[in-house]
C-alpha positions as a LaTeX table, in Angstrom:
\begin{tabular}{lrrr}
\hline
Residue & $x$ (\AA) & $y$ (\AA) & $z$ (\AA) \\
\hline
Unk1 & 24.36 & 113.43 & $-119.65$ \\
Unk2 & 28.11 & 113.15 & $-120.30$ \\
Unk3 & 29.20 & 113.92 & $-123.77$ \\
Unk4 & 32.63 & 111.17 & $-122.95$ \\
Unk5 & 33.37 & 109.15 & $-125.10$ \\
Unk6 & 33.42 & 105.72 & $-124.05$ \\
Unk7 & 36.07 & 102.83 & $-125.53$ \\
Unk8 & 35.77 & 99.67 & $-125.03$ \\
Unk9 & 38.36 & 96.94 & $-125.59$ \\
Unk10 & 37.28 & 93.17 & $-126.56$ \\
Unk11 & 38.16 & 90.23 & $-127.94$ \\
Unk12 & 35.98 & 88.09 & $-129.54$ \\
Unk13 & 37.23 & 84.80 & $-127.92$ \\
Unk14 & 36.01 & 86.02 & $-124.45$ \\
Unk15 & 33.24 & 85.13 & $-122.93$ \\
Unk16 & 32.17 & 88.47 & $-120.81$ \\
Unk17 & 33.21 & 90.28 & $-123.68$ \\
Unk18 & 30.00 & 88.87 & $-125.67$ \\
Unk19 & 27.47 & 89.55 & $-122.44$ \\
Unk20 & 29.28 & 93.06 & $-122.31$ \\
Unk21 & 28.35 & 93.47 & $-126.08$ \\
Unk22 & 24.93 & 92.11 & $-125.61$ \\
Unk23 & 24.20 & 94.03 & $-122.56$ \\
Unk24 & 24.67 & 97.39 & $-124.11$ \\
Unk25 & 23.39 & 96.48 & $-127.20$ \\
Unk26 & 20.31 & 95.30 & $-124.78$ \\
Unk27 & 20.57 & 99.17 & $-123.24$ \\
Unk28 & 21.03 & 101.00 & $-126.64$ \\
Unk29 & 24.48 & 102.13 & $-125.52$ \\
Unk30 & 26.39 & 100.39 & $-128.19$ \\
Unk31 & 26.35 & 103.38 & $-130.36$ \\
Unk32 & 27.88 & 105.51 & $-127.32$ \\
Unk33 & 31.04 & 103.50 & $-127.82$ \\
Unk34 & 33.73 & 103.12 & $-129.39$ \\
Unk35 & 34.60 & 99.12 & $-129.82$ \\
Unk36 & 37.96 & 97.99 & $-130.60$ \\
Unk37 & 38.73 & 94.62 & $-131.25$ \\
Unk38 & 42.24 & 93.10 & $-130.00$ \\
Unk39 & 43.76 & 89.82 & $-129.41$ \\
Unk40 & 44.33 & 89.03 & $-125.55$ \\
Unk41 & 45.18 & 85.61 & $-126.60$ \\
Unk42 & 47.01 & 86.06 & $-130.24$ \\
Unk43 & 48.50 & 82.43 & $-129.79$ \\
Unk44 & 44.60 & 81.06 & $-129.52$ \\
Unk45 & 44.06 & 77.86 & $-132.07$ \\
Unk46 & 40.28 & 76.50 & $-132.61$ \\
Unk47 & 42.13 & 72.98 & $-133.05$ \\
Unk48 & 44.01 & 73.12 & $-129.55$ \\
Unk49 & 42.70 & 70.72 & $-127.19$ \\
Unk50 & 44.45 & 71.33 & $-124.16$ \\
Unk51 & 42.89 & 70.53 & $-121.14$ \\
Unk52 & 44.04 & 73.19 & $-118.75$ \\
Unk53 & 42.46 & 75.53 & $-121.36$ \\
Unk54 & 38.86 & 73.99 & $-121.95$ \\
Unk55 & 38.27 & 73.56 & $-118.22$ \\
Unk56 & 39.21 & 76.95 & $-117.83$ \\
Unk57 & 36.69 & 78.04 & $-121.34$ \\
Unk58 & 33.92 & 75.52 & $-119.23$ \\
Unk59 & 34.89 & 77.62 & $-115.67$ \\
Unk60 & 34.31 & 80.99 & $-117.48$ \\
Unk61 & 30.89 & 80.21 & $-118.93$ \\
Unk62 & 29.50 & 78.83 & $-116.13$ \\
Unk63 & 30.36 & 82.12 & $-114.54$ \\
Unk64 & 28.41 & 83.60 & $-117.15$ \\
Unk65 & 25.40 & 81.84 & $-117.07$ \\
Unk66 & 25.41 & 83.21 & $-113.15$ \\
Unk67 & 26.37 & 86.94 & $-113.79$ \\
Unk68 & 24.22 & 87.01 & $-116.74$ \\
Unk69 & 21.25 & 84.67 & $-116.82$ \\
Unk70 & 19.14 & 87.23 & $-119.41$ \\
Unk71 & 21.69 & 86.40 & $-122.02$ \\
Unk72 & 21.79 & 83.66 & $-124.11$ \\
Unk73 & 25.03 & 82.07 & $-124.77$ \\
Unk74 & 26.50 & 78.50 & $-125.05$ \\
Unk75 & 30.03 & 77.31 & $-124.59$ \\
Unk76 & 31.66 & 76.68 & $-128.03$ \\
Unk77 & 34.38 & 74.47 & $-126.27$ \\
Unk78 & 36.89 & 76.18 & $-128.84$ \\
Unk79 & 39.33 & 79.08 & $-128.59$ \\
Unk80 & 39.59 & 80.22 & $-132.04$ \\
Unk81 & 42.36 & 82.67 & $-132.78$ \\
Unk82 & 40.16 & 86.06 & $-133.65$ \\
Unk83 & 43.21 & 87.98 & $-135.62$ \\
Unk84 & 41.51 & 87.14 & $-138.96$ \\
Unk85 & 38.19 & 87.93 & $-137.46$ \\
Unk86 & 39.58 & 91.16 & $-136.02$ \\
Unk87 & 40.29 & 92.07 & $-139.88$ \\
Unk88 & 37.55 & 91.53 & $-141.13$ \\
Unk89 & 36.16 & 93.71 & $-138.86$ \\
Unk90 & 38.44 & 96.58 & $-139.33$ \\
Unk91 & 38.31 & 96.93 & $-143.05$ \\
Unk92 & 34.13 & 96.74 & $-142.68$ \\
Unk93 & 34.10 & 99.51 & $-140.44$ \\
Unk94 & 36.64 & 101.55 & $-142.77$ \\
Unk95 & 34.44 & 100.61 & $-145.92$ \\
Unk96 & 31.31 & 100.47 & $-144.93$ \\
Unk97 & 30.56 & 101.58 & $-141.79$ \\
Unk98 & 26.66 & 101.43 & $-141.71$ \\
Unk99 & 27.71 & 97.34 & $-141.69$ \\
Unk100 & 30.40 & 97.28 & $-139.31$ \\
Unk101 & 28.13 & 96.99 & $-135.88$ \\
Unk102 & 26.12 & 94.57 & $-137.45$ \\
Unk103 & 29.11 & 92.27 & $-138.47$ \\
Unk104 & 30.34 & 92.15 & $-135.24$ \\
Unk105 & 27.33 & 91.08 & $-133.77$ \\
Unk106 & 27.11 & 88.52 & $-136.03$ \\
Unk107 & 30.56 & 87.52 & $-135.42$ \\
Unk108 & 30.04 & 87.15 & $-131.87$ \\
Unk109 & 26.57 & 85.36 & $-132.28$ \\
Unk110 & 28.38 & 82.78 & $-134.67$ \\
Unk111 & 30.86 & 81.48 & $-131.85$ \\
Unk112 & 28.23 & 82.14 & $-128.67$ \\
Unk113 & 25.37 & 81.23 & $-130.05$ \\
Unk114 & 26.07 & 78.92 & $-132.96$ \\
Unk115 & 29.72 & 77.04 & $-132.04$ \\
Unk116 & 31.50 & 78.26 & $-135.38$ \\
Unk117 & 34.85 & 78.49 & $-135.39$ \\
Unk118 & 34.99 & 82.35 & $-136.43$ \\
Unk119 & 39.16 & 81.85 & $-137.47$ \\
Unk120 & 37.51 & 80.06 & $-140.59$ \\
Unk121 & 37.40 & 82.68 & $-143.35$ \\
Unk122 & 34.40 & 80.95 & $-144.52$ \\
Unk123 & 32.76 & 81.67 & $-142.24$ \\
Unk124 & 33.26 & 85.35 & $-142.13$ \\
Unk125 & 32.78 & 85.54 & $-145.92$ \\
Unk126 & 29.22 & 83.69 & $-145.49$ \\
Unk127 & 28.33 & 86.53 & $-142.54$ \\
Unk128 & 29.47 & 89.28 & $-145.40$ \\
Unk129 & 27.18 & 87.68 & $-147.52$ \\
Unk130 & 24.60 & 87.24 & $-145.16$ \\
Unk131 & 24.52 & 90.80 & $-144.81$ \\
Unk132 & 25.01 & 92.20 & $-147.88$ \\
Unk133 & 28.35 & 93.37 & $-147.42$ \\
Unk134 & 30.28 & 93.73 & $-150.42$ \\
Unk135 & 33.06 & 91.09 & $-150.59$ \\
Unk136 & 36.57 & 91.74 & $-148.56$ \\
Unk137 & 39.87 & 92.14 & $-149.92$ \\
Unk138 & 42.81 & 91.63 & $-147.08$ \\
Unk139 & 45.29 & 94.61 & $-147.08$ \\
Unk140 & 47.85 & 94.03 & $-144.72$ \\
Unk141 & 48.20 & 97.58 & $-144.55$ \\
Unk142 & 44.79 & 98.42 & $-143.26$ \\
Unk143 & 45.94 & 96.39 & $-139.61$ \\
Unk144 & 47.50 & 99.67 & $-138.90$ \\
Unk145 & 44.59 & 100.80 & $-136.36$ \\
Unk146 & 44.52 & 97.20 & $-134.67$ \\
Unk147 & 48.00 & 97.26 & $-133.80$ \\
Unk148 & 47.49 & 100.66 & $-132.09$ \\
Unk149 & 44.42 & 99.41 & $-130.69$ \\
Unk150 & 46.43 & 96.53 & $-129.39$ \\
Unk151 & 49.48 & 98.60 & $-127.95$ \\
Unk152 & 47.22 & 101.21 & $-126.25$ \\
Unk153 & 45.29 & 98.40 & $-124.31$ \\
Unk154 & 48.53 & 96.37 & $-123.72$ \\
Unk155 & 50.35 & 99.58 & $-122.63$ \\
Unk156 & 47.27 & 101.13 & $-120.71$ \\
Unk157 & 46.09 & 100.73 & $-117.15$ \\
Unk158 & 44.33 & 97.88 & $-118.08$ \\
Unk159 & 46.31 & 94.94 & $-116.73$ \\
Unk160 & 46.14 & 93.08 & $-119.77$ \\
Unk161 & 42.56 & 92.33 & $-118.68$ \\
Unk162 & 38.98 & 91.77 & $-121.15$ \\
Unk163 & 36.52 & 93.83 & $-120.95$ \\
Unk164 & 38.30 & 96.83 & $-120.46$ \\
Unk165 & 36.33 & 100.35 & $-120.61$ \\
Unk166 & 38.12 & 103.84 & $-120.58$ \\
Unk167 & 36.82 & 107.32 & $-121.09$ \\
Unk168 & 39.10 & 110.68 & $-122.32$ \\
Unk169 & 38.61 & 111.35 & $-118.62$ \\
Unk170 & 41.39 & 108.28 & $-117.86$ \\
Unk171 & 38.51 & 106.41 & $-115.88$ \\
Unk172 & 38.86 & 103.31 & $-116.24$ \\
Unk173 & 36.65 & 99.38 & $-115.45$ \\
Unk174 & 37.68 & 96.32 & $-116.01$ \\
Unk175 & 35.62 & 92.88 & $-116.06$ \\
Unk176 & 32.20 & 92.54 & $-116.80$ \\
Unk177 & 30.04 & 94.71 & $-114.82$ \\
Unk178 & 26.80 & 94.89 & $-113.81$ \\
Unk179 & 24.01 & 97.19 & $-116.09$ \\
Unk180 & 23.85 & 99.72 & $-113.92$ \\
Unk181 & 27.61 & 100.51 & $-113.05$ \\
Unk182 & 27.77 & 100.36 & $-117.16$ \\
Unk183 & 24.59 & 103.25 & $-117.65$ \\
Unk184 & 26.44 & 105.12 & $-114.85$ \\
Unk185 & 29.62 & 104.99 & $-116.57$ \\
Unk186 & 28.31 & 105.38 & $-120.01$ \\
Unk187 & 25.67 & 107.93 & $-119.99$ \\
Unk188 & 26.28 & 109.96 & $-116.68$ \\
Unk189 & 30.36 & 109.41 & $-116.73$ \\
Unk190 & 30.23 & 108.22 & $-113.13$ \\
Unk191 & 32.68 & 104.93 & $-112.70$ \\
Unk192 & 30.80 & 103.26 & $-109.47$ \\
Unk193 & 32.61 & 99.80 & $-110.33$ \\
Unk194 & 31.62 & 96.71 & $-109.69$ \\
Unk195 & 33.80 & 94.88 & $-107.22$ \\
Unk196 & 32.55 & 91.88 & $-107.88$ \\
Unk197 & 33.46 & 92.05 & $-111.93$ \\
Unk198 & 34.84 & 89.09 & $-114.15$ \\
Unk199 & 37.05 & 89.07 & $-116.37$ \\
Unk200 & 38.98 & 86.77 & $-119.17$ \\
Unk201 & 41.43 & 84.48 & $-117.73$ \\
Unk202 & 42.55 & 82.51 & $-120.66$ \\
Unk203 & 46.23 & 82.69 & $-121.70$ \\
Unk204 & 46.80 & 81.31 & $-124.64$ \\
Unk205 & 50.26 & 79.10 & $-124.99$ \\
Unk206 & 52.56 & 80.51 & $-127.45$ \\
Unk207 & 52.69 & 78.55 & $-130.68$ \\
Unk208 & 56.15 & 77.64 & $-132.43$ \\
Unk209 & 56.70 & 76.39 & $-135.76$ \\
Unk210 & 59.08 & 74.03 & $-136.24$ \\
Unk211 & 60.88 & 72.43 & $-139.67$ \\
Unk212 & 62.38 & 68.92 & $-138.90$ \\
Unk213 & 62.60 & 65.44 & $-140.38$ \\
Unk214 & 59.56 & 63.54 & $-139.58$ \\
Unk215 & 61.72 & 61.19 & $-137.63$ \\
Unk216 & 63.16 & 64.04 & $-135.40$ \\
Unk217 & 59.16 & 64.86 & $-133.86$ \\
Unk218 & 59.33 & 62.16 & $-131.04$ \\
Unk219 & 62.43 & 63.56 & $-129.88$ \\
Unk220 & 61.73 & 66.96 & $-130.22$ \\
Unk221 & 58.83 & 66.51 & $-128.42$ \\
Unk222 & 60.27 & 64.85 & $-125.41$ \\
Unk223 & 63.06 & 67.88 & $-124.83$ \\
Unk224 & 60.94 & 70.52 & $-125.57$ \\
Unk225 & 57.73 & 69.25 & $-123.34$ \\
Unk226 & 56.16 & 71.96 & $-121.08$ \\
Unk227 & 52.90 & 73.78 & $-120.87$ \\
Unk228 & 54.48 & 76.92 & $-121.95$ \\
Unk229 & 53.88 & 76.82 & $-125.77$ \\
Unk230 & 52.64 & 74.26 & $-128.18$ \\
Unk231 & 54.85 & 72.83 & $-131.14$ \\
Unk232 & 53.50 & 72.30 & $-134.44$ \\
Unk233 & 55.94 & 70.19 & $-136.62$ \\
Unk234 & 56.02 & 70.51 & $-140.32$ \\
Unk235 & 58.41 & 68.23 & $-142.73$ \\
Unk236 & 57.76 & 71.11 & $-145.95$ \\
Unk237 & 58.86 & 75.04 & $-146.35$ \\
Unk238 & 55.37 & 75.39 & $-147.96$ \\
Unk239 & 53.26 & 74.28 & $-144.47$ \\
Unk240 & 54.75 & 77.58 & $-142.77$ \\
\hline
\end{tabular}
């Protein structure tokens, strides 16, 4: 059996990234990885309700239900924004990791399974609690790790693309892939891909703040309309 080192690369807002989890977790291969969490969408908001973007969320898990029909999933019909999420899971795993694989599991069961929008701290504090995990305190300097997480995967030969597996061999699949091209690649170190893969299509737009009179939205709104970003207008220095 190969001794490599698989890492995996996942965000918690995509769909195949939850079979992908459930599937080796199904296989007892999640403790053969290495799973790190990073944001292929980092402009993501629960309360967005652009059309473009739910048909596209609706498009994706009706995929899944085909490539996967042994795993149970729903579609949330939100796209939370996971950085919080993300977080959460990178200080359990520094603190206490006997918890950490549970926590994310939990995390992605919570949005697949039960249509909670997992950018609610509340939510994350009531899975802590849930599972016995002794309460968080947010350090901004514990992100350290998820930003390297997130420049290796950006940077790599990944294509910007959800699942994404690697070994220290610089093998490399992308997409969701069936269970035996993961055993192969996990256990035996053998990367027979499957062509026929999916993976996470949603671009999130980018989000800008903007300070303005309450009179001055219509207008801005008018110049600045495109599907590029969204606008979120705020008349006080303390709703930034």
């Amino acid at each position: 059996l190969s001794n490599t080192k698989t890492i995996v690369y996942a965000d918690f807002n995509c769909p195949f990234c939850y079979v992908l989890h459930q599937r080796l977790d199904n296989l007892g291969l999640l403790n053969k990885v290495e799973w790190r969490v990073i944001q292929h969408a980092p402009g993501a908001n629960s309360n967005s309700k652009d059309p473009k973007q739910l048909e596209l969320l609706k498009t994706e898990y009706q995929l899944v239900l085909k490539r996967a029909p042994e795993i149970k999933i729903i579609n949330p019909n939100i796209i939370p924004n996971t950085e919080l999420a993300n977080t959460y899971v990178n200080i359990i795993a520094g603190q206490q990791p006997d918890k950490a694989a549970a926590f994310r599991k939990k995390i992605y069961q919570s949005l697949r399974l039960d249509s909670l929008d997992i950018s609610n701290e509340d939510i994350l504090k009531e899975a802590c609690i849930e599972l016995e995990i002794t309460p968080i305190i947010l350090d901004k300097h514990l992100s350290s790790s998820l930003d390297a997480w997130q420049q290796l995967w950006m940077h790599g030969d990944f294509d910007l693309r959800i699942p994404a597996l690697s070994n220290l061999q610089g093998e490399v699949m992308l997409g969701l892939q069936n269970v035996k091209s993961l055993n192969d690649f996990i256990s035996l170190g053998i990367a027979n891909k499957d062509e026929n893969s999916n993976v996470c299509g949603f671009k999130a737009k980018d989000r800008i703040d903007i300070l303005c009179l309450s009179e001055s939205k219509s207008i801005l709104d008018l110049v600045a309309e495109t599907d590029s970003f969204e606008l979120f207008f705020h008349s006080k220095i303390s709703e930034l």
